[in-house]
PDB file of C-alpha atoms in Angstrom:
ATOM      1  CA  MET A   1     -28.772 -45.628  72.872  1.00 47.00           C
ATOM      2  CA  ASN A   2     -30.870 -42.997  71.672  1.00 48.00           C
ATOM      3  CA  ASP A   3     -34.829 -43.647  72.842  1.00 47.00           C
ATOM      4  CA  GLN A   4     -36.263 -41.404  70.082  1.00 47.00           C
ATOM      5  CA  ALA A   5     -35.429 -43.716  67.183  1.00 51.00           C
ATOM      6  CA  LYS A   6     -34.708 -47.149  66.266  1.00 52.00           C
ATOM      7  CA  VAL A   7     -31.128 -47.238  65.810  1.00 53.00           C
ATOM      8  CA  THR A   8     -28.935 -50.279  64.162  1.00 51.00           C
ATOM      9  CA  GLU A   9     -25.627 -50.635  64.840  1.00 50.00           C
ATOM     10  CA  ASN A  10     -22.626 -52.779  63.674  1.00 50.00           C
ATOM     11  CA  LYS A  11     -20.904 -54.680  66.471  1.00 52.00           C
ATOM     12  CA  ALA A  12     -17.630 -52.440  66.603  1.00 60.00           C
ATOM     13  CA  ARG A  13     -19.835 -49.413  66.620  1.00 73.00           C
ATOM     14  CA  ASP A  14     -18.122 -48.022  63.645  1.00 90.00           C
ATOM     15  CA  THR A  15     -21.585 -47.366  62.058  1.00 95.00           C
ATOM     16  CA  VAL A  16     -24.970 -46.600  62.909  1.00 95.00           C
ATOM     17  CA  THR A  17     -28.208 -46.531  61.154  1.00 96.00           C
ATOM     18  CA  VAL A  18     -30.866 -44.178  62.280  1.00 97.00           C
ATOM     19  CA  ASP A  19     -34.381 -44.611  61.231  1.00 97.00           C
ATOM     20  CA  LEU A  20     -36.102 -41.520  60.273  1.00 97.00           C
ATOM     21  CA  ASP A  21     -39.588 -40.646  61.775  1.00 97.00           C
ATOM     22  CA  THR A  22     -40.448 -38.460  58.738  1.00 97.00           C
ATOM     23  CA  PRO A  23     -38.440 -39.697  55.620  1.00 97.00           C
ATOM     24  CA  LEU A  24     -36.089 -37.332  54.142  1.00 96.00           C
ATOM     25  CA  LYS A  25     -37.358 -36.454  50.233  1.00 95.00           C
ATOM     26  CA  ARG A  26     -34.761 -35.279  47.625  1.00 93.00           C
ATOM     27  CA  GLY A  27     -36.343 -35.098  44.217  1.00 93.00           C
ATOM     28  CA  ASP A  28     -37.786 -38.256  43.534  1.00 96.00           C
ATOM     29  CA  GLN A  29     -35.746 -40.105  46.045  1.00 96.00           C
ATOM     30  CA  THR A  30     -36.692 -40.907  49.560  1.00 97.00           C
ATOM     31  CA  PHE A  31     -34.674 -41.876  52.320  1.00 97.00           C
ATOM     32  CA  LYS A  32     -36.187 -43.591  55.370  1.00 97.00           C
ATOM     33  CA  ALA A  33     -32.930 -44.241  57.138  1.00 97.00           C
ATOM     34  CA  VAL A  34     -29.462 -42.498  57.504  1.00 97.00           C
ATOM     35  CA  VAL A  35     -26.243 -44.352  58.195  1.00 97.00           C
ATOM     36  CA  LEU A  36     -23.678 -42.713  60.309  1.00 97.00           C
ATOM     37  CA  ARG A  37     -20.112 -43.573  60.531  1.00 97.00           C
ATOM     38  CA  LYS A  38     -17.945 -42.926  63.229  1.00 95.00           C
ATOM     39  CA  PRO A  39     -16.287 -39.541  62.915  1.00 96.00           C
ATOM     40  CA  LYS A  40     -12.348 -39.042  62.989  1.00 94.00           C
ATOM     41  CA  GLY A  41     -10.795 -35.903  63.936  1.00 92.00           C
ATOM     42  CA  GLY A  42     -10.813 -34.280  60.591  1.00 94.00           C
ATOM     43  CA  ALA A  43     -14.518 -34.974  60.186  1.00 95.00           C
ATOM     44  CA  LEU A  44     -15.169 -32.763  63.545  1.00 95.00           C
ATOM     45  CA  ARG A  45     -13.075 -29.808  62.177  1.00 94.00           C
ATOM     46  CA  GLY A  46     -15.120 -26.545  62.722  1.00 93.00           C
ATOM     47  CA  ALA A  47     -17.343 -28.110  65.263  1.00 95.00           C
ATOM     48  CA  LYS A  48     -16.692 -27.678  69.282  1.00 95.00           C
ATOM     49  CA  VAL A  49     -16.833 -31.171  70.710  1.00 95.00           C
ATOM     50  CA  VAL A  50     -18.588 -29.747  73.872  1.00 96.00           C
ATOM     51  CA  ASP A  51     -21.381 -28.441  71.567  1.00 97.00           C
ATOM     52  CA  LEU A  52     -21.939 -31.830  69.894  1.00 97.00           C
ATOM     53  CA  LEU A  53     -22.012 -33.522  73.290  1.00 94.00           C
ATOM     54  CA  ASN A  54     -24.585 -30.930  74.185  1.00 96.00           C
ATOM     55  CA  LEU A  55     -26.634 -31.878  71.264  1.00 96.00           C
ATOM     56  CA  ASP A  56     -26.171 -28.475  69.405  1.00 97.00           C
ATOM     57  CA  LEU A  57     -27.706 -28.675  66.150  1.00 97.00           C
ATOM     58  CA  VAL A  58     -25.686 -26.497  64.279  1.00 97.00           C
ATOM     59  CA  ALA A  59     -22.481 -28.151  65.487  1.00 97.00           C
ATOM     60  CA  ALA A  60     -23.946 -31.278  64.320  1.00 98.00           C
ATOM     61  CA  SER A  61     -24.735 -29.809  60.883  1.00 97.00           C
ATOM     62  CA  LYS A  62     -21.158 -29.172  60.257  1.00 97.00           C
ATOM     63  CA  VAL A  63     -20.492 -33.114  60.903  1.00 98.00           C
ATOM     64  CA  VAL A  64     -23.291 -34.720  59.280  1.00 98.00           C
ATOM     65  CA  PRO A  65     -22.394 -34.177  55.727  1.00 97.00           C
ATOM     66  CA  ARG A  66     -18.976 -35.725  56.406  1.00 97.00           C
ATOM     67  CA  ILE A  67     -20.119 -38.976  57.896  1.00 98.00           C
ATOM     68  CA  SER A  68     -23.839 -39.565  56.643  1.00 98.00           C
ATOM     69  CA  SER A  69     -24.756 -41.874  53.713  1.00 97.00           C
ATOM     70  CA  PRO A  70     -26.711 -40.875  51.918  1.00 97.00           C
ATOM     71  CA  VAL A  71     -24.990 -37.589  52.175  1.00 97.00           C
ATOM     72  CA  ILE A  72     -27.075 -35.192  53.967  1.00 97.00           C
ATOM     73  CA  THR A  73     -26.420 -31.531  53.481  1.00 97.00           C
ATOM     74  CA  ALA A  74     -26.252 -29.056  56.447  1.00 97.00           C
ATOM     75  CA  GLN A  75     -29.387 -27.396  55.179  1.00 97.00           C
ATOM     76  CA  GLU A  76     -30.851 -30.519  54.601  1.00 97.00           C
ATOM     77  CA  PHE A  77     -30.161 -31.624  58.381  1.00 97.00           C
ATOM     78  CA  LEU A  78     -31.610 -28.174  59.679  1.00 97.00           C
ATOM     79  CA  ASP A  79     -34.677 -28.765  57.717  1.00 96.00           C
ATOM     80  CA  MET A  80     -35.559 -32.170  59.264  1.00 97.00           C
ATOM     81  CA  GLU A  81     -37.972 -32.648  61.954  1.00 97.00           C
ATOM     82  CA  GLY A  82     -36.569 -31.875  65.362  1.00 96.00           C
ATOM     83  CA  GLU A  83     -36.880 -35.740  66.625  1.00 97.00           C
ATOM     84  CA  ASP A  84     -34.735 -36.962  63.771  1.00 98.00           C
ATOM     85  CA  CYS A  85     -32.272 -34.071  64.238  1.00 97.00           C
ATOM     86  CA  THR A  86     -31.896 -34.824  67.975  1.00 97.00           C
ATOM     87  CA  ALA A  87     -31.720 -38.682  67.211  1.00 97.00           C
ATOM     88  CA  ILE A  88     -28.739 -37.929  64.651  1.00 98.00           C
ATOM     89  CA  ALA A  89     -27.140 -35.613  67.182  1.00 97.00           C
ATOM     90  CA  GLY A  90     -27.418 -38.059  69.849  1.00 95.00           C
ATOM     91  CA  GLU A  91     -25.412 -40.510  67.633  1.00 95.00           C
ATOM     92  CA  ILE A  92     -22.784 -38.395  66.980  1.00 96.00           C
ATOM     93  CA  ALA A  93     -22.437 -37.519  70.599  1.00 94.00           C
ATOM     94  CA  ALA A  94     -22.456 -41.284  71.498  1.00 92.00           C
ATOM     95  CA  PHE A  95     -19.436 -41.819  69.087  1.00 93.00           C
ATOM     96  CA  LEU A  96     -17.349 -39.040  70.919  1.00 92.00           C
ATOM     97  CA  LEU A  97     -17.616 -40.750  74.420  1.00 88.00           C
ATOM     98  CA  GLN A  98     -14.797 -43.423  75.318  1.00 86.00           C
ATOM     99  CA  LYS A  99     -16.009 -46.926  76.238  1.00 84.00           C
ATOM    100  CA  LYS A 100     -15.303 -46.041  79.891  1.00 86.00           C
ATOM    101  CA  GLN A 101     -17.345 -43.139  79.632  1.00 83.00           C
ATOM    102  CA  LYS A 102     -20.257 -45.412  78.018  1.00 79.00           C
ATOM    103  CA  VAL A 103     -20.050 -47.795  80.843  1.00 81.00           C
ATOM    104  CA  GLU A 104     -20.172 -45.126  83.710  1.00 82.00           C
ATOM    105  CA  ALA A 105     -23.039 -43.238  81.969  1.00 76.00           C
ATOM    106  CA  GLY A 106     -24.969 -46.583  81.660  1.00 77.00           C
ATOM    107  CA  LEU A 107     -24.791 -46.564  77.906  1.00 72.00           C
ATOM    108  CA  GLU A 108     -23.360 -49.911  77.779  1.00 73.00           C
TER     109      GLU A 108
END
């Protein structure tokens, strides 16, 4: 789990909620959290999995708009504070690990 942000997850880990340290502002709306759903293969297109596992923010910016609620654009993601970007990228990377890998890494 990511130590940078409070993360709430469902039992099947199909989604996680990442609380943002710095709320995202869009017009009159303010978002204090982002829900990410587990990406399927199509959501990963255009991004190298190794880059996602290395928490590459440019690679994550390609995936975030496809799996976030509210939908976060690539530019909004890259404009976020570093700790929030890292928390989101870390959760994307965690989605990509098999259960066995998570156990071996001490993540479960």
